[in-house]
Coordinates of C-alpha atoms in Angstrom, one line a residue:
X1 CA -3.6 38.4 -22.5
X2 CA -0.4 37.8 -24.5
X3 CA 1.5 34.3 -23.3
X4 CA 4.3 34.8 -26.0
X5 CA 5.0 33.2 -29.4
X6 CA 5.3 29.4 -29.5
X7 CA 7.4 27.5 -31.7
X8 CA 7.1 24.5 -34.0
X9 CA 7.0 22.1 -31.5
X10 CA 4.7 23.8 -29.4
X11 CA 7.0 24.9 -26.5
X12 CA 6.6 28.5 -25.3
X13 CA 9.2 31.1 -26.3
X14 CA 10.0 33.0 -23.2
X15 CA 9.5 36.8 -23.5
X16 CA 12.6 39.2 -22.6
X17 CA 10.4 41.7 -20.4
X18 CA 8.7 38.4 -18.5
X19 CA 11.2 36.1 -17.0
X20 CA 9.9 32.6 -17.0
X21 CA 9.3 31.3 -13.4
X22 CA 9.1 27.7 -12.3
X23 CA 8.6 26.7 -8.5
X24 CA 12.0 26.3 -7.0
X25 CA 10.9 24.7 -3.8
X26 CA 9.5 21.4 -5.0
X27 CA 10.1 20.4 -8.5
X28 CA 8.0 17.2 -8.9
X29 CA 9.5 14.6 -11.4
X30 CA 10.1 10.8 -11.1
X31 CA 13.5 11.4 -9.4
X32 CA 11.8 13.4 -6.7
X33 CA 8.8 11.1 -6.4
X34 CA 11.2 8.4 -5.8
X35 CA 13.2 10.2 -3.4
X36 CA 9.8 10.4 -1.5
X37 CA 9.1 7.2 -1.6
X38 CA 12.0 6.1 -0.1
X39 CA 11.9 8.7 2.5
X40 CA 8.7 7.3 3.0
X41 CA 10.0 3.7 3.6
X42 CA 12.6 4.7 6.1
X43 CA 10.3 7.0 8.0
X44 CA 7.8 4.4 8.3
X45 CA 10.2 2.0 9.4
X46 CA 10.5 3.9 12.6
X47 CA 7.3 5.1 13.3
X48 CA 5.0 2.0 12.8
X49 CA 6.6 0.0 15.5
X50 CA 6.6 2.9 17.8
X51 CA 2.6 3.5 16.6
X52 CA 1.7 -0.4 17.1
X53 CA 3.5 -0.5 20.8
X54 CA 2.7 2.8 22.5
X55 CA -1.1 2.7 23.4
X56 CA -1.4 6.3 23.3
X57 CA -2.1 6.2 19.5
X58 CA -4.9 3.6 20.0
X59 CA -3.6 1.1 17.1
X60 CA -5.3 -1.9 19.1
X61 CA -8.5 -0.3 17.8
X62 CA -7.4 0.5 14.6
X63 CA -6.7 -2.3 12.1
X64 CA -5.8 -3.1 8.6
X65 CA -5.6 -0.5 6.3
X66 CA -6.5 2.4 8.6
X67 CA -3.4 1.6 10.3
X68 CA -1.1 1.9 7.6
X69 CA -2.9 5.4 6.7
X70 CA -2.5 6.7 9.6
X71 CA 1.3 5.7 10.0
X72 CA 1.6 7.1 6.2
X73 CA 0.3 10.4 7.2
X74 CA 2.9 10.8 10.0
X75 CA 5.5 9.5 8.0
X76 CA 4.8 12.4 5.2
X77 CA 6.1 14.9 7.9
X78 CA 10.0 14.0 7.8
X79 CA 10.2 12.1 4.3
X80 CA 11.2 14.9 2.1
X81 CA 14.1 15.8 4.4
X82 CA 14.9 11.9 4.4
X83 CA 14.9 11.5 1.0
X84 CA 16.9 14.7 0.0
X85 CA 19.5 13.5 2.4
X86 CA 19.5 9.8 0.7
X87 CA 19.7 11.6 -2.7
X88 CA 22.6 13.7 -1.7
X89 CA 24.3 10.3 -0.3
X90 CA 23.6 8.2 -3.4
X91 CA 23.9 5.2 -1.8
X92 CA 23.8 1.7 -2.9
X93 CA 20.8 -0.6 -2.1
X94 CA 22.2 -2.5 0.6
X95 CA 23.2 0.5 2.7
X96 CA 19.6 1.6 2.2
X97 CA 18.6 -2.2 3.4
X98 CA 21.0 -1.7 6.4
X99 CA 19.1 1.8 6.9
X100 CA 15.8 0.7 7.0
X101 CA 16.9 -2.8 9.1
X102 CA 18.5 0.2 11.8
X103 CA 15.5 2.2 11.8
X104 CA 13.2 -0.9 12.4
X105 CA 15.5 -1.5 15.4
X106 CA 15.3 1.8 16.5
X107 CA 11.8 2.2 16.1
X108 CA 11.1 -1.0 18.3
X109 CA 13.5 0.4 21.1
X110 CA 12.1 3.7 21.2
X111 CA 8.3 2.0 21.0
X112 CA 9.4 0.0 23.9
X113 CA 10.8 2.8 25.7
X114 CA 7.6 5.1 25.1
X115 CA 5.5 2.2 26.1
X116 CA 7.2 1.8 29.6
X117 CA 5.0 4.3 31.6
X118 CA 2.1 2.9 30.7
X119 CA 3.3 -0.6 31.3
X120 CA 4.1 0.6 34.5
X121 CA 0.7 2.1 35.3
X122 CA -1.3 -0.8 34.0
X123 CA 1.4 -3.0 36.1
X124 CA 0.1 -1.1 39.3
X125 CA -3.4 -1.5 38.4
X126 CA -2.8 -5.1 38.1
X127 CA -1.3 -5.2 41.4
X128 CA -4.0 -3.8 43.4
X129 CA -6.4 -5.7 41.4
X130 CA -4.6 -8.8 42.7
X131 CA -4.7 -7.5 46.4
X132 CA -8.4 -7.2 46.3
X133 CA -8.9 -10.5 44.7
X134 CA -10.4 -9.3 41.4
X135 CA -8.1 -12.1 39.5
X136 CA -8.9 -14.7 41.6
X137 CA -11.4 -16.2 39.4
X138 CA -9.0 -16.8 36.6
X139 CA -6.6 -19.0 39.2
X140 CA -9.6 -21.6 40.0
X141 CA -10.7 -21.8 36.0
X142 CA -8.1 -20.7 33.6
X143 CA -10.8 -20.8 30.7
X144 CA -12.4 -17.2 31.7
X145 CA -10.4 -15.5 29.2
X146 CA -7.0 -13.3 29.0
X147 CA -5.7 -11.5 32.4
X148 CA -7.3 -8.3 31.8
X149 CA -7.3 -6.3 35.2
X150 CA -10.2 -3.6 35.4
X151 CA -8.2 -1.3 37.2
X152 CA -4.9 -2.0 35.1
X153 CA -6.9 -1.0 32.1
X154 CA -8.6 2.0 33.8
X155 CA -5.0 3.3 35.1
X156 CA -3.6 3.0 31.4
X157 CA -6.3 4.4 29.9
X158 CA -6.2 7.5 32.5
X159 CA -2.7 8.1 31.5
X160 CA -3.4 8.2 28.1
X161 CA -6.1 10.6 28.5
X162 CA -3.5 12.9 30.8
X163 CA -0.9 12.5 28.1
X164 CA -3.6 13.8 25.4
X165 CA -5.0 16.5 27.6
X166 CA -1.1 17.9 28.3
X167 CA -0.1 18.3 24.9
X168 CA 2.4 15.0 25.3
X169 CA 0.9 13.2 22.2
X170 CA 3.1 16.0 20.3
X171 CA 5.9 15.8 22.3
X172 CA 6.0 11.4 21.7
X173 CA 5.5 12.5 17.8
X174 CA 8.5 14.7 18.0
X175 CA 10.4 12.5 19.7
X176 CA 9.7 9.8 17.3
X177 CA 10.6 12.2 14.4
X178 CA 13.7 13.3 15.6

């Protein structure tokens, strides 16, 4: 197979009958890697507080590097478009730091808003447990531990299962990304 001639510096000489094609969709060089990392940082600033606060993602069971790996995997979806938009703006570092702070605050507020239905179901379960006297041992002996109510946990887990089975988890992630 003829691959064309090479010049003394070992660069391929392009043949006129075969145009040289490069991938126009994703040139990967240091600049695009920097844009991707910048987009990942800004995407993770919004996604991480939401994932920590919303119980549907079960981050109370995921600890350490696994938590951040899941966050990075979810941040890979919007990161290229965020990086491209920031590259077009040519912003200064203090503007990027302001965007990072804004995305973090937005992630916390969005996480609190998305946590409200789960908190409401846990509160209804705690109210029912309080009415049936399941929490009276904690009033007499405070060293028994945290106020984990059985019905509150059950209602919250039931809502998580309902969200997952009804396809609401993809809706929640789409809401976080947009």
